[in-house]
Short mmCIF file of C-alpha atoms and ligand atoms in Angstrom, two decimals:
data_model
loop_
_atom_site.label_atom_id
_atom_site.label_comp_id
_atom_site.label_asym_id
_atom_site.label_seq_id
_atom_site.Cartn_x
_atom_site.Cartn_y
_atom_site.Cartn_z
CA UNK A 1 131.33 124.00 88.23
CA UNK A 2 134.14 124.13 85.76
CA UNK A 3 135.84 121.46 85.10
CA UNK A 4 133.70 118.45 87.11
CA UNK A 5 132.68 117.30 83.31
CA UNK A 6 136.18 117.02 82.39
CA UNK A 7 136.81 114.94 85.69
CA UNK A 8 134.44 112.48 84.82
CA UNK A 9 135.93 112.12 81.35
CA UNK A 10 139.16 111.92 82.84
CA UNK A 11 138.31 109.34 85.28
CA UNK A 12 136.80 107.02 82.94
CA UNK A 13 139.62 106.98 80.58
CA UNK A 14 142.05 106.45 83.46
CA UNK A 15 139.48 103.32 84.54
CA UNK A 16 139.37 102.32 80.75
CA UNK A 17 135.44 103.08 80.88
CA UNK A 18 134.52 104.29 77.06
CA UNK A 19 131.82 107.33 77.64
CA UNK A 20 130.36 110.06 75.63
CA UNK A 21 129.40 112.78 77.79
CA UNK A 22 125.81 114.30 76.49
CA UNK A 23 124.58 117.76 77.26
CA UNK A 24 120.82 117.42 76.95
CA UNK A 25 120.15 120.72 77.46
CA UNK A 26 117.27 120.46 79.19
CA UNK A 27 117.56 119.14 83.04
CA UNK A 28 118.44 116.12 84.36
CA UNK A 29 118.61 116.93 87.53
CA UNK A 30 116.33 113.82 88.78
CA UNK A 31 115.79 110.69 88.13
CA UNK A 32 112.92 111.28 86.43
CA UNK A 33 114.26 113.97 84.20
CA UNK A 34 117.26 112.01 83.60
CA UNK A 35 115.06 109.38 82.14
CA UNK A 36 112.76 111.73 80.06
CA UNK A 37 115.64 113.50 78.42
CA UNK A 38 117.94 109.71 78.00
CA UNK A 39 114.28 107.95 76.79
CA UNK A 40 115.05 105.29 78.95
CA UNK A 41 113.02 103.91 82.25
CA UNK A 42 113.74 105.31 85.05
CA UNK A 43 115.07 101.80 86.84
CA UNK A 44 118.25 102.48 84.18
CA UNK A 45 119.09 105.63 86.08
CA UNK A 46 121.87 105.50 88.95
CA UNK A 47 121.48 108.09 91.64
CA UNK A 48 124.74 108.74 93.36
CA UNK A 49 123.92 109.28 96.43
CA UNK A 50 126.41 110.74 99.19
CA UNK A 51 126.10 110.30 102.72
CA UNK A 52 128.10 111.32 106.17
CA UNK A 53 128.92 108.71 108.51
CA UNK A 54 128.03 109.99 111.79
CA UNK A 55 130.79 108.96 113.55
CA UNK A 56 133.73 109.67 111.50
CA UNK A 57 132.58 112.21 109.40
CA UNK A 58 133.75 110.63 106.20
CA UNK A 59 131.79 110.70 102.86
CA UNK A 60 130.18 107.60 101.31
CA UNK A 61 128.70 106.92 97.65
CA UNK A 62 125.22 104.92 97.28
CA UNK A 63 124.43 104.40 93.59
CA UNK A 64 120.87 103.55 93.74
CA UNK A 65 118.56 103.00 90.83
CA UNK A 66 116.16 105.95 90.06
CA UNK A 67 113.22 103.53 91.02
CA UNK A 68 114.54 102.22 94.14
CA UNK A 69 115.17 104.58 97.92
CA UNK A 70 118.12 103.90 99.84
CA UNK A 71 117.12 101.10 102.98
CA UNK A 72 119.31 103.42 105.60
CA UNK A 73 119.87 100.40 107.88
CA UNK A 74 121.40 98.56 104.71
CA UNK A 75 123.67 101.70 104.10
CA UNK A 76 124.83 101.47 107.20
CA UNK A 77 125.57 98.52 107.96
CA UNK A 78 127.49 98.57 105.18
CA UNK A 79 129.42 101.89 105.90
CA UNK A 80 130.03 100.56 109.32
CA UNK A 81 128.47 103.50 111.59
CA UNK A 82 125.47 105.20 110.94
CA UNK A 83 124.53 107.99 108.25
CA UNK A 84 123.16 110.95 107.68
CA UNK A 85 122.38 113.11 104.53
CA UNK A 86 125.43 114.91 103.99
CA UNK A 87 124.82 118.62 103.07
CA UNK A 88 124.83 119.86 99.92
CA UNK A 89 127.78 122.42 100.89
CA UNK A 90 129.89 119.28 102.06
CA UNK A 91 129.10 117.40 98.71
CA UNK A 92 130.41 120.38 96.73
CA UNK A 93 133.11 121.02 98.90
CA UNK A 94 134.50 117.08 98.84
CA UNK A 95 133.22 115.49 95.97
CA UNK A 96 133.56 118.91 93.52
CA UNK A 97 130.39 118.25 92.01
CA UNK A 98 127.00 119.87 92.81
CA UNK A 99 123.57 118.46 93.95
CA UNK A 100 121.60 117.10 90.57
CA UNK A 101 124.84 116.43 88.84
CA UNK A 102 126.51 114.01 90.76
CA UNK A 103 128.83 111.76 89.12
CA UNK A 104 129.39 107.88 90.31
CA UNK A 105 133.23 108.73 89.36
CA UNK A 106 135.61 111.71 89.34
CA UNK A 107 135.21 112.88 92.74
CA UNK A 108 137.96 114.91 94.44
CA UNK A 109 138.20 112.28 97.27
CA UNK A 110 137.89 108.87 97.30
CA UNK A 111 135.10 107.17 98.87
CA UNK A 112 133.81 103.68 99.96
CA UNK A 113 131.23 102.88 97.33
CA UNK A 114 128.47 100.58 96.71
CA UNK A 115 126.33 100.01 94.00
CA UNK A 116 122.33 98.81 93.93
CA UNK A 117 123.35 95.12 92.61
CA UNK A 118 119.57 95.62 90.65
CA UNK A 119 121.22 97.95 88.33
CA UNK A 120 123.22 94.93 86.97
CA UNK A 121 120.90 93.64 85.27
CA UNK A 122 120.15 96.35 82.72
CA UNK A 123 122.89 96.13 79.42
CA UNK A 124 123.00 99.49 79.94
CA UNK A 125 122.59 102.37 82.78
CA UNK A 126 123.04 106.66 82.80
CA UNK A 127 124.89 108.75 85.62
CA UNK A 128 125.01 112.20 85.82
CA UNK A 129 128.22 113.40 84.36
CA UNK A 130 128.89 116.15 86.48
CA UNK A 131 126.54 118.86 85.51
CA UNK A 132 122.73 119.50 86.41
CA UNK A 133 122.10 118.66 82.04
CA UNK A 134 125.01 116.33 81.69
CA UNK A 135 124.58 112.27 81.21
CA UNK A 136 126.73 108.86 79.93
CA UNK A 137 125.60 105.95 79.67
CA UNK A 138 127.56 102.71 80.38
CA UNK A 139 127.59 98.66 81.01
CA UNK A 140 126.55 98.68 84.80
CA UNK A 141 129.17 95.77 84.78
CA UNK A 142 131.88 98.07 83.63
CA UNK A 143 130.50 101.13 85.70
CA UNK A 144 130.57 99.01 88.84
CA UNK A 145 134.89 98.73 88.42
CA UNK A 146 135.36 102.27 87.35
CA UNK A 147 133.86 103.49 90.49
CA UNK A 148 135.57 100.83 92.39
CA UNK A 149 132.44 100.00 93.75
CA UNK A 150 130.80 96.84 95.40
CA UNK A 151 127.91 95.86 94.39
CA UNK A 152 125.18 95.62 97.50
CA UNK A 153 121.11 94.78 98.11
CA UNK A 154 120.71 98.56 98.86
CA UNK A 155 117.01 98.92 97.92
CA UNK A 156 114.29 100.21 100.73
CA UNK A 157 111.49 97.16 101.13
CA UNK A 158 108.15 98.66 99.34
CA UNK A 159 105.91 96.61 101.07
CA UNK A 160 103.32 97.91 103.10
CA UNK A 161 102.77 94.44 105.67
N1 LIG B 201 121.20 114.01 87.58
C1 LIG B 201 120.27 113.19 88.32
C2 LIG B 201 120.05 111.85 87.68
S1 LIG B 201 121.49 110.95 87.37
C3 LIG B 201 120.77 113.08 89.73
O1 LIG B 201 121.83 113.57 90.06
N2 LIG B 201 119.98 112.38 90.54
S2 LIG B 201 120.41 112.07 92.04
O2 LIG B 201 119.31 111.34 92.59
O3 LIG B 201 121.66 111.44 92.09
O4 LIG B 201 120.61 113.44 92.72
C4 LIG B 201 119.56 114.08 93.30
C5 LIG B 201 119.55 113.57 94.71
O5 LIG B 201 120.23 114.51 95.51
C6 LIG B 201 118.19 113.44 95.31
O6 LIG B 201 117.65 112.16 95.06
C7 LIG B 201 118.47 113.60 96.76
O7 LIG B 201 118.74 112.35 97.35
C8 LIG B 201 119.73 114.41 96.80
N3 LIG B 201 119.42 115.73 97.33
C9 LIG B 201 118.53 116.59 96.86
N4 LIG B 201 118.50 117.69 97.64
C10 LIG B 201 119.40 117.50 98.61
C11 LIG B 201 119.83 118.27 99.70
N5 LIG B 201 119.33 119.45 99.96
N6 LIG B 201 120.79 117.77 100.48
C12 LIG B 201 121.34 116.59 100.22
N7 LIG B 201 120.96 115.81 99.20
C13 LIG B 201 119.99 116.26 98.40
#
């Protein structure tokens, strides 16, 4: 996908967000490979997750720490309707980036966005930059207002009772 790197550089800047886009050259594609290739724990990992609401169709952004799923009934009730997955056709189509390399900023359309309020309290976090080996790292704190996002308990309960 040319160009979706340059996005995310260019949307920072415009949000006065300082990054240094890193091609690891390897894949970060998951979580977990995000973390291997960053050497940092997975928690410090943002997914950027999009989903459909059902009942207007529109596009929303969950960016949930690599350690943590999305609670569906939290997402939601925070979109306002309920959600699906949205397909990896409609992500590339809306957003311009590609499953795996999913930015939190830089998308083609604006979305409501919330962010797992657990990421805050790491000094740092990394985001896909666009590209299936591309990373940046930033201050969740700053992240959260260049993605004009609101921070939100989005984490899926663990427990087993
Ligand atoms: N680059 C890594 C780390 S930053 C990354 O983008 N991780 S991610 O979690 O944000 O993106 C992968 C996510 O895409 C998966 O967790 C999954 O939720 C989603 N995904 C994977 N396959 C599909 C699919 N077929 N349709 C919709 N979403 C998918």
């Amino acid at each position: 996908m040319a160009g979706s790197i340059d996005r995310v550089i260019t949307a920072a800047a415009a949000a006065g967000l300082e990054i240094e886009v890193q091609r690891m050259g390897a894949s970060t594609r998951t979580a977990q490979e995000a973390a291997e290739q960053c050497g940092c724990d997975v928690a410090q990992i943002v997914k950027s997750l999009i989903f459909r609401g059902e009942t207007s169709g529109k596009l929303f952004l969950f960016l949930v720490s690599g350690i943590h799923q999305l609670d569906l009934a939290k997402a939601a009730a925070l979109a306002g309707e309920p959600l699906t997955r949205a397909d990896p056709r409609q992500v590339r189509d809306e957003t311009g980036f590609a499953i795996g390399g999913v930015a939190p900023i830089g998308h083609l359309i604006a979305m409501p966005t919330f962010m797992d309020e657990t990421l805050l309290n790491y000094a740092a976090v990394w985001s896909a930059a666009g590209a299936h080996d591309a990373v940046f790292s930033a201050a969740p704190d700053r992240l959260l207002i260049a993605a004009k996002a609101k921070a939100a308990s989005l984490e899926a309960c663990a427990c087993t009772a």
